[in-house]
Coordinates of C-alpha atoms in Angstrom, one line a residue:
P188 CA 155.5 -7.4 32.2
A189 CA 154.0 -4.9 34.5
R190 CA 155.8 -4.5 37.8
T191 CA 153.8 -5.5 40.9
L192 CA 154.4 -3.6 44.1
S193 CA 155.1 -5.6 47.2
R194 CA 152.5 -5.4 50.0
N195 CA 154.9 -3.1 52.0
S196 CA 155.3 -0.8 49.0
Q197 CA 151.6 -0.7 48.4
T198 CA 151.0 0.1 52.0
F199 CA 153.6 2.9 51.9
W200 CA 152.2 4.5 48.8
T201 CA 148.6 4.2 49.9
S202 CA 149.6 5.9 53.2
K203 CA 151.5 8.5 51.3
M204 CA 148.6 9.4 49.1
A205 CA 146.2 9.4 52.0
S206 CA 148.5 11.8 53.9
R207 CA 148.6 14.1 50.9
G208 CA 144.8 14.0 50.7
R209 CA 144.3 14.8 54.4
R210 CA 146.8 17.6 54.3
L211 CA 145.4 19.2 51.2
G212 CA 142.2 19.0 53.2
L213 CA 139.8 17.9 50.5
S214 CA 137.9 20.8 52.1
G215 CA 137.2 23.2 49.2
V216 CA 133.5 23.3 50.1
A217 CA 134.1 24.2 53.7
D218 CA 136.6 26.9 52.6
R219 CA 134.2 28.4 50.1
L220 CA 131.5 28.5 52.7
A221 CA 133.8 30.3 55.1
R222 CA 134.8 32.8 52.5
D223 CA 131.3 33.4 51.3
Q224 CA 130.0 34.0 54.8
A225 CA 132.8 36.5 55.5
A226 CA 132.3 38.3 52.2
R227 CA 128.6 38.7 53.0
I228 CA 129.4 40.3 56.3
S229 CA 131.9 42.7 54.6
A230 CA 129.3 43.7 52.1
R231 CA 126.7 44.2 54.8
V232 CA 128.8 46.5 56.9
G233 CA 130.1 48.4 53.9
I234 CA 133.8 47.6 53.9
E235 CA 135.5 49.5 51.0
R236 CA 138.9 50.3 52.4
P237 CA 141.2 48.6 55.0
E238 CA 140.4 51.3 57.6
H239 CA 136.8 50.2 57.5
I240 CA 137.6 46.8 58.9
R241 CA 136.9 47.7 62.6
I242 CA 136.7 44.2 63.9
E243 CA 135.3 45.0 67.3
D244 CA 132.5 47.0 65.7
I245 CA 131.8 44.1 63.3
A246 CA 131.6 41.7 66.2
W247 CA 129.1 44.1 67.9
T248 CA 126.9 44.0 64.8
M249 CA 126.8 40.2 65.2
G250 CA 125.7 40.5 68.8
L251 CA 129.2 39.7 70.2
R252 CA 130.9 41.9 72.8
V253 CA 134.7 41.9 72.9
Q254 CA 136.5 41.9 76.2
E255 CA 140.2 41.8 77.1
G256 CA 141.7 39.5 79.7
G257 CA 140.2 36.8 81.9
L258 CA 142.0 34.0 80.1
S259 CA 144.5 31.5 81.2
G260 CA 146.6 29.5 78.7
S261 CA 144.6 30.4 75.6
A262 CA 144.6 33.2 73.0
A263 CA 140.8 33.7 72.8
R264 CA 137.5 32.3 74.0
L265 CA 134.0 32.5 72.6
V266 CA 131.0 32.1 74.9
F267 CA 127.5 32.5 73.5
R268 CA 123.9 31.7 74.1
G269 CA 121.4 32.0 71.4
D270 CA 122.1 35.0 69.2
A271 CA 124.6 36.8 71.5
G272 CA 127.8 36.2 73.2
V273 CA 131.2 37.4 74.4
I274 CA 134.6 37.1 72.8
R275 CA 137.5 37.3 75.2
V276 CA 141.1 37.9 74.0
R277 CA 144.3 37.6 75.8
T278 CA 145.5 40.6 77.9
G279 CA 147.6 42.9 75.7
D280 CA 146.3 41.5 72.4
L281 CA 143.4 44.0 71.8
D282 CA 144.1 46.3 68.8
T283 CA 147.1 44.2 67.7
P284 CA 147.2 42.1 64.6
R285 CA 147.1 39.0 66.7
G286 CA 144.1 40.2 68.7
R287 CA 142.2 41.3 65.6
F288 CA 142.7 37.9 64.0
S289 CA 141.6 36.2 67.2
I290 CA 138.4 38.2 67.2
A291 CA 137.7 37.4 63.5
H292 CA 138.5 33.7 64.2
E293 CA 135.9 33.6 67.0
I294 CA 133.3 35.4 64.8
G295 CA 134.0 32.6 62.3
H296 CA 133.1 30.0 65.0
F297 CA 130.0 31.9 65.9
I298 CA 128.8 32.1 62.3
L299 CA 129.9 28.6 61.1
H300 CA 129.9 26.3 64.1
Q301 CA 127.3 25.7 66.8
G302 CA 128.3 25.3 70.5
R303 CA 128.2 27.0 73.8
M304 CA 131.9 27.8 74.1
R305 CA 135.1 27.8 72.2
T306 CA 138.6 28.2 73.6
C307 CA 141.3 28.6 71.0
S308 CA 145.1 28.6 71.3
D309 CA 147.8 30.3 69.3
L310 CA 148.3 27.0 67.4
D311 CA 144.6 27.0 66.5
M312 CA 144.9 30.5 65.1
A313 CA 147.8 29.3 62.9
D314 CA 146.2 26.0 61.8
L315 CA 145.3 25.4 58.2
H316 CA 145.3 21.6 58.5
S317 CA 142.3 19.5 57.7
D318 CA 142.6 17.4 60.8
A319 CA 141.4 20.4 62.7
Q320 CA 138.8 21.4 60.1
Q321 CA 136.7 23.7 62.2
E322 CA 139.8 25.6 63.3
A323 CA 141.1 25.8 59.7
Q324 CA 137.7 26.9 58.5
A325 CA 137.6 29.6 61.1
N326 CA 141.0 30.8 60.0
V327 CA 139.9 30.9 56.4
F328 CA 136.9 33.0 57.5
A329 CA 139.1 35.4 59.5
S330 CA 141.5 35.8 56.5
E331 CA 138.6 36.8 54.2
L332 CA 137.0 39.1 56.8
L333 CA 140.2 40.9 57.6
L334 CA 141.7 40.8 54.0
P335 CA 138.7 41.0 51.6
A336 CA 139.5 39.6 48.2
A337 CA 138.1 42.6 46.5
L338 CA 140.6 44.9 48.2
C339 CA 143.6 42.5 48.2
R340 CA 143.4 41.2 44.6
P341 CA 144.6 44.4 42.9
V342 CA 147.7 44.4 45.1
I343 CA 148.5 40.7 44.8
E344 CA 147.5 39.6 41.3
G345 CA 150.1 41.7 39.4
A346 CA 153.0 41.2 41.8
E347 CA 155.5 38.4 42.2
P348 CA 154.6 36.3 45.2
S349 CA 157.0 36.6 48.1
I350 CA 157.3 37.1 51.8
D351 CA 158.0 40.8 51.2
L352 CA 154.6 41.0 49.4
A353 CA 152.9 39.2 52.3
K354 CA 154.6 41.6 54.8
F355 CA 153.4 44.6 52.8
V356 CA 149.8 43.2 52.8
A357 CA 150.0 42.5 56.5
N358 CA 151.1 46.1 57.2
Q359 CA 148.3 47.6 55.0
F360 CA 145.6 45.5 56.7
N361 CA 147.0 45.3 60.2
V362 CA 147.1 41.5 60.3
G363 CA 149.7 38.8 61.0
L364 CA 152.0 37.2 58.5
I365 CA 150.3 33.8 58.2
A366 CA 146.9 35.4 57.3
S367 CA 148.5 37.7 54.7
A368 CA 150.7 34.9 53.2
L369 CA 147.5 32.8 52.9
R370 CA 145.9 35.7 50.9
V371 CA 149.0 35.9 48.7
L372 CA 148.7 32.1 48.0
E373 CA 145.0 32.3 47.2
L374 CA 145.0 35.4 45.0
S375 CA 148.4 35.1 43.2
A376 CA 148.3 34.3 39.5
E377 CA 151.5 32.2 39.8
G378 CA 152.2 28.8 41.3
C379 CA 152.5 29.1 45.1
A380 CA 152.5 26.8 48.1
L381 CA 152.4 27.7 51.8
L382 CA 153.7 25.4 54.5
F383 CA 154.3 25.4 58.3
V384 CA 157.4 23.4 58.9
E385 CA 158.7 22.0 62.2
P386 CA 162.0 20.2 62.8
K387 CA 160.2 16.8 62.5
G388 CA 158.1 17.6 59.5
V389 CA 155.4 19.7 57.9
R390 CA 152.5 20.5 60.2
W391 CA 150.2 21.7 57.3
F392 CA 150.4 23.0 53.8
R393 CA 148.3 24.5 51.1
R394 CA 149.0 25.1 47.4
N395 CA 147.1 27.2 44.9
E396 CA 145.6 26.0 41.6
H397 CA 148.6 27.2 39.6
F398 CA 151.2 25.1 41.5
R399 CA 152.3 22.2 39.5
G400 CA 153.5 18.9 41.0
W401 CA 153.2 17.0 44.2
L402 CA 154.8 18.5 47.3
N403 CA 156.9 16.1 49.4
V404 CA 155.6 16.7 52.9
L405 CA 156.7 13.4 54.6
G406 CA 159.4 13.5 57.2
P407 CA 161.8 16.4 58.1
P408 CA 162.4 19.1 55.5
H409 CA 165.2 18.4 53.0
R410 CA 168.6 19.4 54.5
S411 CA 169.3 21.7 51.5
S412 CA 166.0 23.6 51.9
L413 CA 166.0 27.0 53.4
A414 CA 163.6 25.9 56.1
A415 CA 165.9 23.2 57.3
R416 CA 168.8 25.6 57.4
L417 CA 166.7 28.1 59.3
L418 CA 165.6 25.5 61.8
R419 CA 169.2 24.5 62.3
G420 CA 170.0 28.1 63.4
S421 CA 171.1 29.8 60.2
T422 CA 170.1 33.4 59.8
S423 CA 171.9 34.1 56.6
A424 CA 168.8 34.6 54.3
D425 CA 165.1 34.6 54.2
A426 CA 164.8 33.8 50.5
D427 CA 166.8 31.4 48.3
V428 CA 166.4 29.6 44.9
V429 CA 166.6 25.9 45.8
D430 CA 166.6 22.7 43.9
V431 CA 163.0 21.7 43.1
G432 CA 163.8 18.3 44.6
C433 CA 163.9 19.9 48.0
W434 CA 160.2 20.1 48.1
L435 CA 158.7 18.3 45.1
D436 CA 158.3 14.6 44.3
E437 CA 159.3 13.6 40.8
P438 CA 160.9 16.9 39.8
E439 CA 162.1 15.4 36.6
E440 CA 158.5 15.8 35.3
L441 CA 158.9 19.6 35.4
P442 CA 160.4 21.7 32.5
E443 CA 164.1 22.1 32.7
D444 CA 163.9 25.9 33.3
S445 CA 161.5 25.5 36.3
E446 CA 162.7 27.5 39.3
L447 CA 161.7 27.1 42.9
T448 CA 162.1 30.1 45.2
E449 CA 161.7 29.4 48.9
Y450 CA 160.9 32.0 51.5
A451 CA 161.1 31.1 55.1
V452 CA 160.4 33.1 58.3
P453 CA 161.1 31.7 61.8
M454 CA 158.1 31.5 64.2
P455 CA 159.7 30.3 67.4
N456 CA 156.5 31.0 69.4
L457 CA 154.8 28.4 67.3
G458 CA 157.8 26.0 67.2
G459 CA 158.6 26.2 63.5
A460 CA 158.9 28.3 60.4
L461 CA 156.4 29.6 57.8
V462 CA 157.5 28.7 54.2
L463 CA 156.2 30.2 51.0
L464 CA 157.2 28.5 47.7
H465 CA 157.0 30.2 44.3
L466 CA 157.3 27.8 41.4
S467 CA 158.1 29.6 38.1
G468 CA 159.1 28.5 34.6
C469 CA 156.3 26.0 34.0
E470 CA 152.6 26.3 33.0
P471 CA 150.0 25.0 35.5
E472 CA 148.5 21.6 34.9
D473 CA 145.0 21.6 33.1

């Protein structure tokens, strides 16, 4: 006879699946809109090489002036009225990867979201979680604007996904690691997942269409994972082949030769670590 789940078990699994749905975002339409809008701007201003991505000039073409300073406790602020406005970035951030992303993020709010003012923190700039959908959408927009798919695809598609690849892309385009790692995830032809992990659990995650299996994102990271070791203070490695059970539910459903490589980079200013997972040895699900 078929086994019937107890009410507690049903509640647990319903909650677990709902959590998966929220964290995956179910926001493909919002993401596509953000990328499409950024790509239109890139085409309009004639971006053909990384050095063409002069983000202050791009803001100016949108009717937005960029100013440094005048902020307290935030990374950037957008104030606008009608078709014009001002983007302020934190003192010292102008012309840095962090500042460039902040400007692109605020342009995203200007294009995608209506309102008189936006004030965004460092956590907002690093958020890809659906519970903060407008911040996540602005980050997707900024990633596309600063890292156009047409320029990044030739570099990423034929390479093995890794943090080293993300660092190379970040250096070429003068952006931060989270933005470049997101681009590696989106454009890689292999199964990848990107997570931001805190000691108590996963703040957000994304996986690409080639990644097979369900990620286990409930509770603290598995003790054997590289992220957990890193958060406990280990500095021995930034990459390791780990048991697939560290991050995947039902690993027995994967082929025996499946291999999961975990890359982890500490981000103490954000209170956690960025994790890139590369799953090889199995074909993506149809």
